[in-house]
GROMACS .gro file of C-alpha atoms in nm:
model
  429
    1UNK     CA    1  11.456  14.220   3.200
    2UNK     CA    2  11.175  14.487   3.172
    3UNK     CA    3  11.275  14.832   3.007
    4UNK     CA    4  11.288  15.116   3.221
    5UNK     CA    5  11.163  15.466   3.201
    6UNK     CA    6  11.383  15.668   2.967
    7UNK     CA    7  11.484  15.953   3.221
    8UNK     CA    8  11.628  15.898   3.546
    9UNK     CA    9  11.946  15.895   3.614
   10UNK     CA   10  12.232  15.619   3.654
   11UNK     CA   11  12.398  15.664   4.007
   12UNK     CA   12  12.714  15.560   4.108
   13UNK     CA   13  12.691  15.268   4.319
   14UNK     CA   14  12.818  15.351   4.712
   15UNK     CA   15  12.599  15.068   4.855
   16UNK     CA   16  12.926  15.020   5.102
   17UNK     CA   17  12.705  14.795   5.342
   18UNK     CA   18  12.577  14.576   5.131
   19UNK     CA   19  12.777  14.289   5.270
   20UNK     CA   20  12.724  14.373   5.583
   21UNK     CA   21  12.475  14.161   5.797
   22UNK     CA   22  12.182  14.295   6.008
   23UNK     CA   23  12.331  14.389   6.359
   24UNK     CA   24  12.071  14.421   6.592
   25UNK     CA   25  12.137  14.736   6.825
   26UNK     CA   26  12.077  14.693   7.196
   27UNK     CA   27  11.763  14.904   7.351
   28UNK     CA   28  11.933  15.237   7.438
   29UNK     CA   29  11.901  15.380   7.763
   30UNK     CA   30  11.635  15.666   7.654
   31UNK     CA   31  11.420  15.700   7.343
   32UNK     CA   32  11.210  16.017   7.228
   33UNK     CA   33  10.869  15.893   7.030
   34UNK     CA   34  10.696  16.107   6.787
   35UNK     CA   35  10.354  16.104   6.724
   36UNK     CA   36  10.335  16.236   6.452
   37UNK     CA   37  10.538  15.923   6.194
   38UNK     CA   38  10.324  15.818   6.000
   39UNK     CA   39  10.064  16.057   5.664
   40UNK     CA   40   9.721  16.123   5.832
   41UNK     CA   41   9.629  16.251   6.169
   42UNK     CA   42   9.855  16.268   6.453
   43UNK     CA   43   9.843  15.983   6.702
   44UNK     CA   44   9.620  16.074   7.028
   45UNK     CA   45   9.880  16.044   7.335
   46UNK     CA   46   9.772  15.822   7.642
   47UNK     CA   47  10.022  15.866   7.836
   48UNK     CA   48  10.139  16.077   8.095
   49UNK     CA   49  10.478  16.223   8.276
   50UNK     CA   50  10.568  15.898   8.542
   51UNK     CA   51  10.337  15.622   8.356
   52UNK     CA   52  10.579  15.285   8.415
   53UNK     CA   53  10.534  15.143   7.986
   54UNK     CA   54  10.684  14.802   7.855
   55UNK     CA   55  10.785  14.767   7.496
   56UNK     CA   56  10.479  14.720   7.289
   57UNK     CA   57  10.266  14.955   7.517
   58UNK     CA   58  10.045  15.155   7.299
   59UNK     CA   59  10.181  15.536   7.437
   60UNK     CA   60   9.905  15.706   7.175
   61UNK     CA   61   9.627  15.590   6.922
   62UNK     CA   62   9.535  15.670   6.617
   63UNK     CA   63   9.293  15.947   6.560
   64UNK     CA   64   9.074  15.856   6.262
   65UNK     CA   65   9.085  15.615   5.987
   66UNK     CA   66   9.421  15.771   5.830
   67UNK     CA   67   9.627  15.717   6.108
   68UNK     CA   68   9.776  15.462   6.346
   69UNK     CA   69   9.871  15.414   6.716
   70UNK     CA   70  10.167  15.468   6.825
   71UNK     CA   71  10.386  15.196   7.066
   72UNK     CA   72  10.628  15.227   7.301
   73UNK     CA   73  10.970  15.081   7.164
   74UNK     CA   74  11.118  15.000   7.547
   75UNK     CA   75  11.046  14.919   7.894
   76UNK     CA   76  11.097  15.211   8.125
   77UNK     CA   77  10.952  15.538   8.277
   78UNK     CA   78  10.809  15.827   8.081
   79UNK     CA   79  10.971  16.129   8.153
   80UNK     CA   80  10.867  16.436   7.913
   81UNK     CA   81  10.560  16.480   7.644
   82UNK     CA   82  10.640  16.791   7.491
   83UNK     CA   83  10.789  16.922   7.156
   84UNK     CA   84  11.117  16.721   7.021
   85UNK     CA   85  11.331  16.735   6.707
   86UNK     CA   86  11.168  16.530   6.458
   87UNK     CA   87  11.391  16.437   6.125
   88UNK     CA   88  11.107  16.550   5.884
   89UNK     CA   89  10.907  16.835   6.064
   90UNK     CA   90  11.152  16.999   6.232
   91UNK     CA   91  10.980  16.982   6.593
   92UNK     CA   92  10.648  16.813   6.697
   93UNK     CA   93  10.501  16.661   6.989
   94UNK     CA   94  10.670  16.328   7.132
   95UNK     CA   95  10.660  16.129   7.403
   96UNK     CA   96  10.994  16.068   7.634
   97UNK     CA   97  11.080  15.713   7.776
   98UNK     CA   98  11.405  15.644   8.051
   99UNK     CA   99  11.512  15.283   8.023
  100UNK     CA  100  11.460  15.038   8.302
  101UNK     CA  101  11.630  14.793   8.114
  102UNK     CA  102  11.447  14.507   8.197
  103UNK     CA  103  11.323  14.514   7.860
  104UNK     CA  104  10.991  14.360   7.942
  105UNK     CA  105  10.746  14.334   7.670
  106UNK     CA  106  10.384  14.375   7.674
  107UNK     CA  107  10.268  14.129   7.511
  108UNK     CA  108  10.536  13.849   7.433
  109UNK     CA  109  10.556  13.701   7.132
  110UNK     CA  110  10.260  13.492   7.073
  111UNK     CA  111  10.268  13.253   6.763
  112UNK     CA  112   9.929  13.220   6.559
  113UNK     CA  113   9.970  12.918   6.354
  114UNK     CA  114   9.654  12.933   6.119
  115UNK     CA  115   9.716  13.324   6.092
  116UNK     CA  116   9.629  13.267   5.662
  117UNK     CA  117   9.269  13.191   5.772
  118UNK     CA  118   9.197  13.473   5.943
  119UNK     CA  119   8.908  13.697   5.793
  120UNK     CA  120   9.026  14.031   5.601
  121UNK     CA  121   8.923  14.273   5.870
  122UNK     CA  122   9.049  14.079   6.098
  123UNK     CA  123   9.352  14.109   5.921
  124UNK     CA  124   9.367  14.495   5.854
  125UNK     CA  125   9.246  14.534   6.234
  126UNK     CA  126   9.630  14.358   6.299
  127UNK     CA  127   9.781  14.586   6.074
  128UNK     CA  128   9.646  14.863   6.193
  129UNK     CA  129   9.667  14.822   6.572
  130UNK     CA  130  10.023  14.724   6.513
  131UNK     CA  131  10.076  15.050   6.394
  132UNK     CA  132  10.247  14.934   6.045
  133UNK     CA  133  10.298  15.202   5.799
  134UNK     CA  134  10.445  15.204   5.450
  135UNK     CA  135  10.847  15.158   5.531
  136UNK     CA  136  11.030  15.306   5.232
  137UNK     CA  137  10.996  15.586   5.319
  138UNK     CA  138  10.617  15.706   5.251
  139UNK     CA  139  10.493  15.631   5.569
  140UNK     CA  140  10.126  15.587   5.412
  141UNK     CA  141   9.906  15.348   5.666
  142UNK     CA  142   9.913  15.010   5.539
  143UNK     CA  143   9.549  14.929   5.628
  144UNK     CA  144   9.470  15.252   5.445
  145UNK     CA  145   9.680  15.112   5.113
  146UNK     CA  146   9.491  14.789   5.169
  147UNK     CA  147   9.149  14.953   5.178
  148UNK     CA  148   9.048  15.044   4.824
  149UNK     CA  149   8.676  15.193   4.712
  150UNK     CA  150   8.497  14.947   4.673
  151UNK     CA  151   8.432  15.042   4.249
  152UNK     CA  152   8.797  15.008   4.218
  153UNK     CA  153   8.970  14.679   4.097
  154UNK     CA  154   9.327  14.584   4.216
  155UNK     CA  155   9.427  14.324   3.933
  156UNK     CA  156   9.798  14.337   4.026
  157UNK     CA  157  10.028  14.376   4.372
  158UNK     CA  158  10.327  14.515   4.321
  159UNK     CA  159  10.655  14.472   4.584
  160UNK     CA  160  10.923  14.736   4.592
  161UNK     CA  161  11.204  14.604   4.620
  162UNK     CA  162  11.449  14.853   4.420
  163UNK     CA  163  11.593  15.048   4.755
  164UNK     CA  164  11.739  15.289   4.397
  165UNK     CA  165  11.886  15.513   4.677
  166UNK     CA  166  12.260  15.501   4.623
  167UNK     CA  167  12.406  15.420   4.993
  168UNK     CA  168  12.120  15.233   5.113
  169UNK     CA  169  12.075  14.859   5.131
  170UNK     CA  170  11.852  14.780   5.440
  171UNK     CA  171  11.653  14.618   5.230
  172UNK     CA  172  11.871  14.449   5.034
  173UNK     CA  173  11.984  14.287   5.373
  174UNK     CA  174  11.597  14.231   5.454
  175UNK     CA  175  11.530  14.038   5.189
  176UNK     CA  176  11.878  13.792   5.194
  177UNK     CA  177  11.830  13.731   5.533
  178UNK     CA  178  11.402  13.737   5.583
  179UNK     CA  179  11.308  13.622   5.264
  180UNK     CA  180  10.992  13.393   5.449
  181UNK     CA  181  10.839  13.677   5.655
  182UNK     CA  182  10.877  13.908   5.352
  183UNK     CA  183  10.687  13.616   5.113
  184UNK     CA  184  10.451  13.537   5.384
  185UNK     CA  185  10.353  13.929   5.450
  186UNK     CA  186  10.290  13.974   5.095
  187UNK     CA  187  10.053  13.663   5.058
  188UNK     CA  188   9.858  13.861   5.356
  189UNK     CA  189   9.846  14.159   5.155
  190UNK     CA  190   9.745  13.964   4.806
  191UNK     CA  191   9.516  13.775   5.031
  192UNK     CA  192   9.334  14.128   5.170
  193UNK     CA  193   9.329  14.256   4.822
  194UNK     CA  194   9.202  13.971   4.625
  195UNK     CA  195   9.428  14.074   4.327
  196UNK     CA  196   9.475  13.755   4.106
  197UNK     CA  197   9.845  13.890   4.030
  198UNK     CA  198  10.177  13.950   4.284
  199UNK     CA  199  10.531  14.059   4.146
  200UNK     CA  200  10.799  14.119   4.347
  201UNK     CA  201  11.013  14.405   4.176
  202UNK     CA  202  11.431  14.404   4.157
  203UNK     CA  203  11.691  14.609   4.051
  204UNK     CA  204  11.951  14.441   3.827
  205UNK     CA  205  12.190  14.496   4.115
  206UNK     CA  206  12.039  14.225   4.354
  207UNK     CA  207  12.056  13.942   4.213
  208UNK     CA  208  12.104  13.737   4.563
  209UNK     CA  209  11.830  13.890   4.692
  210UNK     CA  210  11.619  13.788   4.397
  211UNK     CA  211  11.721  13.433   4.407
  212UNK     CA  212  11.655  13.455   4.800
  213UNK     CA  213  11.270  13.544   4.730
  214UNK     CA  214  11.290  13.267   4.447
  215UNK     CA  215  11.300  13.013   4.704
  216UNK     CA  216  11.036  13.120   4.900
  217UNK     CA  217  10.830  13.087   4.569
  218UNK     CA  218  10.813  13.462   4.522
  219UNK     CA  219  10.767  13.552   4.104
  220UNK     CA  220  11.016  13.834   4.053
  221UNK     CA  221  11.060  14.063   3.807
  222UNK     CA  222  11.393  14.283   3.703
  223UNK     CA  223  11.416  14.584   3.622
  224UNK     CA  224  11.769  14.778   3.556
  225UNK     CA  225  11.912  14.999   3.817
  226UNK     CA  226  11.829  15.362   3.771
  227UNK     CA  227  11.737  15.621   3.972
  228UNK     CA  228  11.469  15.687   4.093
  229UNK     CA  229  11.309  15.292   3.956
  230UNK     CA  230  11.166  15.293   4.340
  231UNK     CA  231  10.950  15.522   4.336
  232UNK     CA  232  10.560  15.355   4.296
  233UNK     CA  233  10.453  15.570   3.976
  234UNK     CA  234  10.793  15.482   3.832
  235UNK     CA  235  10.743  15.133   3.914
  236UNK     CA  236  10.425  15.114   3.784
  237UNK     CA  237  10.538  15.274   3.470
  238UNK     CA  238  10.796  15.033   3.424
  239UNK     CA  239  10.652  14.715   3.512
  240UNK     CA  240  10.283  14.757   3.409
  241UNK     CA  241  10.311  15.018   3.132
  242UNK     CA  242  10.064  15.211   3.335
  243UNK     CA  243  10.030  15.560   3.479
  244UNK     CA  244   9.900  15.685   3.777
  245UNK     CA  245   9.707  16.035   3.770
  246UNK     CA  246   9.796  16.366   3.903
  247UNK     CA  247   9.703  16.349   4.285
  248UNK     CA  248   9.560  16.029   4.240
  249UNK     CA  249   9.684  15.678   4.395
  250UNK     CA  250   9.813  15.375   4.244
  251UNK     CA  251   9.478  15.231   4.305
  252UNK     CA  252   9.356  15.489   4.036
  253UNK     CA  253   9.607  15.241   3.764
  254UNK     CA  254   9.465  14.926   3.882
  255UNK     CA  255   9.695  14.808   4.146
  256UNK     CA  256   9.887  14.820   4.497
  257UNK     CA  257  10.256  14.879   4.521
  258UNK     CA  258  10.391  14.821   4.860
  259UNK     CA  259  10.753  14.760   4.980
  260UNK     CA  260  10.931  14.466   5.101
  261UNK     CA  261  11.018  14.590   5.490
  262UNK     CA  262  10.600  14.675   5.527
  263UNK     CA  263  10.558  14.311   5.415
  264UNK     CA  264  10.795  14.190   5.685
  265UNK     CA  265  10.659  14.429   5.979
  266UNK     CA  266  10.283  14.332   5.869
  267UNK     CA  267  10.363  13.930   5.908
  268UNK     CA  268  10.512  14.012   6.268
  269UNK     CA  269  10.238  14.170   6.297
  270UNK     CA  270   9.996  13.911   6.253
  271UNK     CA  271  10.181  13.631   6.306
  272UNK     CA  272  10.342  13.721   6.637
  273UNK     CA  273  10.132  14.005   6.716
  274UNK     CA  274  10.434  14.218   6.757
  275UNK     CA  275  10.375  14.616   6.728
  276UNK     CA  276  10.591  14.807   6.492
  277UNK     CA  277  10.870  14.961   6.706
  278UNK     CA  278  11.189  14.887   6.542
  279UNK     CA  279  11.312  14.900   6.193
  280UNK     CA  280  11.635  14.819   5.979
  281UNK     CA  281  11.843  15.118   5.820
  282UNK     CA  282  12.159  15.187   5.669
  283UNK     CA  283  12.437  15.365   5.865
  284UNK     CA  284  12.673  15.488   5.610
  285UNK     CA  285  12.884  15.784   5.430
  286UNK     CA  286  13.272  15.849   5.467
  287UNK     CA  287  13.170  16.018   5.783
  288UNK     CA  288  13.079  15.752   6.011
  289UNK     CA  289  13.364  15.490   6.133
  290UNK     CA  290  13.186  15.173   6.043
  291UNK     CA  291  12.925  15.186   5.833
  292UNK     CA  292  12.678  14.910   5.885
  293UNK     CA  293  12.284  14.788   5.838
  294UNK     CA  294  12.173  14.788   6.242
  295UNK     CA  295  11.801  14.683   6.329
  296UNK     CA  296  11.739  14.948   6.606
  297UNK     CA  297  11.415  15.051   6.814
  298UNK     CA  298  11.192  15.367   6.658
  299UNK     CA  299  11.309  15.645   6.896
  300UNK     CA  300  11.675  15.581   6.917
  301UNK     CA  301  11.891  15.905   6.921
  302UNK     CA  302  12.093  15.990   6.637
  303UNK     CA  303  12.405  16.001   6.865
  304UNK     CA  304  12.356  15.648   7.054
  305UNK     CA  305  12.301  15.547   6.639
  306UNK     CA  306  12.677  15.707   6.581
  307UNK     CA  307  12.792  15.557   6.886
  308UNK     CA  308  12.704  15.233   6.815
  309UNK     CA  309  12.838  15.252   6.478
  310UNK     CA  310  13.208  15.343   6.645
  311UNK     CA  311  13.145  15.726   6.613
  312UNK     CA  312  13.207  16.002   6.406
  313UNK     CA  313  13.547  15.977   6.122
  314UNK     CA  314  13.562  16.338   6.158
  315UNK     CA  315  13.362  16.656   6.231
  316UNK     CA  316  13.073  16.596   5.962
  317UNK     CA  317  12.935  16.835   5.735
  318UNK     CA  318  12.644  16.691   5.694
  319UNK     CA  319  12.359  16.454   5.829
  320UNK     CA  320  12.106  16.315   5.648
  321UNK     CA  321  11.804  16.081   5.742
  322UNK     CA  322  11.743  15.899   5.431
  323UNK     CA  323  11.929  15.845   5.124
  324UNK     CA  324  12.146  16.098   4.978
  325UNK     CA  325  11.910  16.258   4.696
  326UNK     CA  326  11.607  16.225   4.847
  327UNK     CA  327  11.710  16.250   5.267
  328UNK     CA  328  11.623  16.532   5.479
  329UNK     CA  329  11.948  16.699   5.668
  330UNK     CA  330  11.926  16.703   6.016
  331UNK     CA  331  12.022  16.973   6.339
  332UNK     CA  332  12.004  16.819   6.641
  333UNK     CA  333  12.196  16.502   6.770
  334UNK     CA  334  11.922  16.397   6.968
  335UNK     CA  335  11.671  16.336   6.675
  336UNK     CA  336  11.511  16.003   6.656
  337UNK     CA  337  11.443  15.737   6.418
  338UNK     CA  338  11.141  15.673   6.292
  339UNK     CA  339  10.898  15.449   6.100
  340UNK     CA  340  10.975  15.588   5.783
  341UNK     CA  341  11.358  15.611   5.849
  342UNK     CA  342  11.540  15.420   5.568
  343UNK     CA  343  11.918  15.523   5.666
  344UNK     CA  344  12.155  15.736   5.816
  345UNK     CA  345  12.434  15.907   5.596
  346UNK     CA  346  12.688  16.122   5.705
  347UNK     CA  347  12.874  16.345   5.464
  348UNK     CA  348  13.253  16.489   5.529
  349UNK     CA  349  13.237  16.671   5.219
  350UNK     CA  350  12.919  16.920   5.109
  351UNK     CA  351  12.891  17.122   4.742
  352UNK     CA  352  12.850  17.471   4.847
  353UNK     CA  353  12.896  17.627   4.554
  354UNK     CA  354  12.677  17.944   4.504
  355UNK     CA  355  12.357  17.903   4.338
  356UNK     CA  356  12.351  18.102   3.965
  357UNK     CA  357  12.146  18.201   3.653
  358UNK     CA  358  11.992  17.943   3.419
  359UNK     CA  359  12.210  17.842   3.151
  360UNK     CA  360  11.887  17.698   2.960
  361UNK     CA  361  12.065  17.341   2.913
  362UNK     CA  362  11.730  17.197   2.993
  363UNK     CA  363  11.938  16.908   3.106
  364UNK     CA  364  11.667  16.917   3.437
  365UNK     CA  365  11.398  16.881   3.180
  366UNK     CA  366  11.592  16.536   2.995
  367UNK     CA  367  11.644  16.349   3.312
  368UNK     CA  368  11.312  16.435   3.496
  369UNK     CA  369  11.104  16.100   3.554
  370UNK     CA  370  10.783  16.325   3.578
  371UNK     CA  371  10.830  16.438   3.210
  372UNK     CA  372  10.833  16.838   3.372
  373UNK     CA  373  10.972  17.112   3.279
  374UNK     CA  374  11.175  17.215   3.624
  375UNK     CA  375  11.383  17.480   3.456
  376UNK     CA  376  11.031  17.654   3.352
  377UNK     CA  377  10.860  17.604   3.679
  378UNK     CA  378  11.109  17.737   3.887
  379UNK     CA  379  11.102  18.086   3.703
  380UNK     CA  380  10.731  18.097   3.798
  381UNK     CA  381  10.802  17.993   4.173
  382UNK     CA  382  11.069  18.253   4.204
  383UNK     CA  383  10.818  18.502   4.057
  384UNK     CA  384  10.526  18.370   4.317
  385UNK     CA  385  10.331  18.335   4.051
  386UNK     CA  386  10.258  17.983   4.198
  387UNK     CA  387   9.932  17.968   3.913
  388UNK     CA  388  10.207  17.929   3.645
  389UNK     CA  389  10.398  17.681   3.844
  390UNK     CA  390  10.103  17.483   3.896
  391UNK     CA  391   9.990  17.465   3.562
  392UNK     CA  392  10.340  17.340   3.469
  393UNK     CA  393  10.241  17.062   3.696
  394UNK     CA  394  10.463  17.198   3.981
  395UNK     CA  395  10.238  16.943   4.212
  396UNK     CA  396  10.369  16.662   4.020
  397UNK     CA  397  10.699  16.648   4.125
  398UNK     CA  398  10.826  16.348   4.323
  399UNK     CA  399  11.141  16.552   4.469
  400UNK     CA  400  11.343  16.292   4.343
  401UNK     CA  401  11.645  16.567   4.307
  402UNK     CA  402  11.775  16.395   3.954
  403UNK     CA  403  11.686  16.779   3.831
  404UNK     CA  404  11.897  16.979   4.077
  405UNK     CA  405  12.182  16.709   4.051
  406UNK     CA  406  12.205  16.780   3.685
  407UNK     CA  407  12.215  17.164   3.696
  408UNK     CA  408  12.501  17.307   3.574
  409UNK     CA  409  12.365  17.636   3.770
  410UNK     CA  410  12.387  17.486   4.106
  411UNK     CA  411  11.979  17.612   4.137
  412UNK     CA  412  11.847  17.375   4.459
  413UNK     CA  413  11.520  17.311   4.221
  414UNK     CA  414  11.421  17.107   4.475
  415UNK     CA  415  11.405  17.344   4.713
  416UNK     CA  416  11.177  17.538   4.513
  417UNK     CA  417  10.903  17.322   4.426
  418UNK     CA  418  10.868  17.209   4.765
  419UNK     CA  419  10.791  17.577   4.877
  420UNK     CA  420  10.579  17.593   4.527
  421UNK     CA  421  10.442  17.311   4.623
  422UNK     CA  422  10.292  17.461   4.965
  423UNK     CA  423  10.213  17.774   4.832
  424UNK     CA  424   9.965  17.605   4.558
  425UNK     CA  425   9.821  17.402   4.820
  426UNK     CA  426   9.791  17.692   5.026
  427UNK     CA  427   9.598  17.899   4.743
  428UNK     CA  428   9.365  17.595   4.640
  429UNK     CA  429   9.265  17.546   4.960
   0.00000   0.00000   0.00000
């Protein structure tokens, strides 16, 4: 087993689900599509109010390199383009489809046998124009990741399979029960990248999923369970002894780190030609009746989600898309999934105590993975004097939350260095 970094934090486990097998949820009868779900330019919509689309039906394409189209995820009429709830900006522009529920596809499956012999851009043209993005969470395009300068050498691919999030397993499931696709996709991307070296990466806790990758001839390496292991620079650190620069990518240290439900969408992708417009999350939290891993269609409504999952315990507190210390709390029971949506938590119980002075513990500065200083960078970001804060390396921060879940003071640190965070970006730029 591989030493880990030294900070971090160790979680309790609450991975509930994590004998629960992959239900697949049935189409729902109306899905709202962002175009905006992936890092890079907005998707260009295509479509228009009373266009008839079939699942698979491109609805907008990609505008520019950094950026991907975007499919329909059902078979039915569209009914509104216009600003929706989206679970990470709030609002943005998405595109409205009403169920016919024929489910007709636009392209069915279509099998291609000798798919390993294809050419590399033929290859990243797949990935692309399936729309796959980076699943853990990043959204990142794929064909992007795969795309390095050409004075840069990958030596190593790296595959995330740590899912360190507490209450998620998703993964876990993806990889005990599609072990082959997940292999297979990850030959595609060694194969794209040339790199003479691929590692599949584990937590201590998943044993059974390592021994399911095992068989598919997958070399896997452990790591022990501590948060936040799944994030790339962490994983980098820990596996290669390497570290990645400050605003730089892990192609900067020499290799590619991409995670195991990307692998999986980018051999549909290629070997079915299937678009990415569903995805496997987590359902869980004491607030949901029963809490399960569902594979459901990108747009599905938060409430058909609930629904599905036999409804709400009890009035929740809270609602979170994601995992609980790095998930985004949501308003509106219409928001939709999307690519990057890992899992859905829902929380009977919230901490509201009131936020108060620095004790100077520095307990925020012992379990940071980033080897900051949060307790100093917040006094500059509460100051706006965002120079400070950025010389403390305020832009480094992952927003993993292990600082703010320490603090004795109840200070949302994270909170703060995101808005530091935009401030610095807005003054450099």
């Amino acid at each position: 087993m591989f030493d880990l970094f030294a900070s971090g934090l160790k979680l309790k486990s609450q991975k509930i689900t994590s004998g629960q097998a992959i239900e697949v949820m049935p189409p729902p009868k109306k899905v709202h599509i962002p175009f905006s779900q992936h890092q890079g330019n907005p998707a260009r919509p295509v479509v228009s109010i009373g266009d008839h689309v079939k699942a698979g039906t491109v609805i907008a394409e990609a505008e520019g390199f950094v950026s991907v189209p975007v499919h329909a995820s059902i078979s039915g009429t569209v009914t509104a383009v216009q600003r929706h709830p989206h679970p990470v900006l709030g609002h943005s522009l998405a595109c409205t489809v009403e169920a016919d529920e024929s489910d007709e596809w636009k392209n069915p499956a279509q099998t291609h046998q000798s798919y390993e012999n294809l050419p590399v851009p033929e290859l990243l043209k797949k990935i692309k124009g399936a729309g796959v993005v980076g699943l853990g969470g990043g959204a990142f395009p794929t064909h992007v990741k795969l795309a390095p300068p050409d004075d840069i050498k990958i030596d190593t691919l790296l595959i995330n399979g740590c899912e360190c999030e507490p209450m998620l397993t998703a993964d876990y499931r993806l990889m005990l029960e599609y072990p082959v696709g997940i292999v297979e996709g990850a030959k595609i991307f060694q194969k794209i990248l040339g790199t003479p070296k691929l590692v599949f990466v584990l937590e201590n806790n998943k044993t059974g999923a390592a021994h399911a990758l095992e068989k598919e001839g997958a070399v896997v390496r452990i790591i022990r369970a501590r948060y936040p292991a799944g994030h790339e620079k962490q994983l980098i650190k820990s596996v290669l002894r390497r570290t990645v620069p400050l605003e730089k990518l892990p192609w900067h240290a020499g290799c590619v780190v991409q995670n195991i439900a990307t692998c999986h969408a980018a051999f549909q992708a290629i070997r079915f030609g299937k678009p990415l417009i569903e995805r496997v999350i987590t359902v869980s939290g004491e607030g949901v009746r029963e809490p399960k891993n569902i594979m459901v269609r990108i747009g599905t409504p938060l409430e058909d989600i609930i629904n599905f999952c036999g409804g709400y315990a009890a009035k929740p507190r809270k609602i979170i898309f994601g995992g609980p210390m790095m998930g985004i709390a949501q308003f509106a029971p219409d928001v939709p999934v999307i690519k990057c949506t890992t899992g859905i938590i829902v929380k009977l119980r919230e901490r509201s105590e009131p936020e108060t002075s620095c004790v100077r513990c520095a307990r925020c500065v012992d379990v940071c993975p980033m080897k900051l200083m949060p307790c100093e960078m917040v006094k500059y970001v509460k100051h706006n004097e965002f120079n400070k804060a950025d010389d403390l390396g305020t832009r480094a921060c992952i927003e993993c939350g292990c600082c703010a879940y320490v603090c004795p003071a109840k200070i949302p640190l994270v909170h703060y260095f995101k808005y530091g965070k935009t401030e610095i970006q807005r003054i450099r730029s």
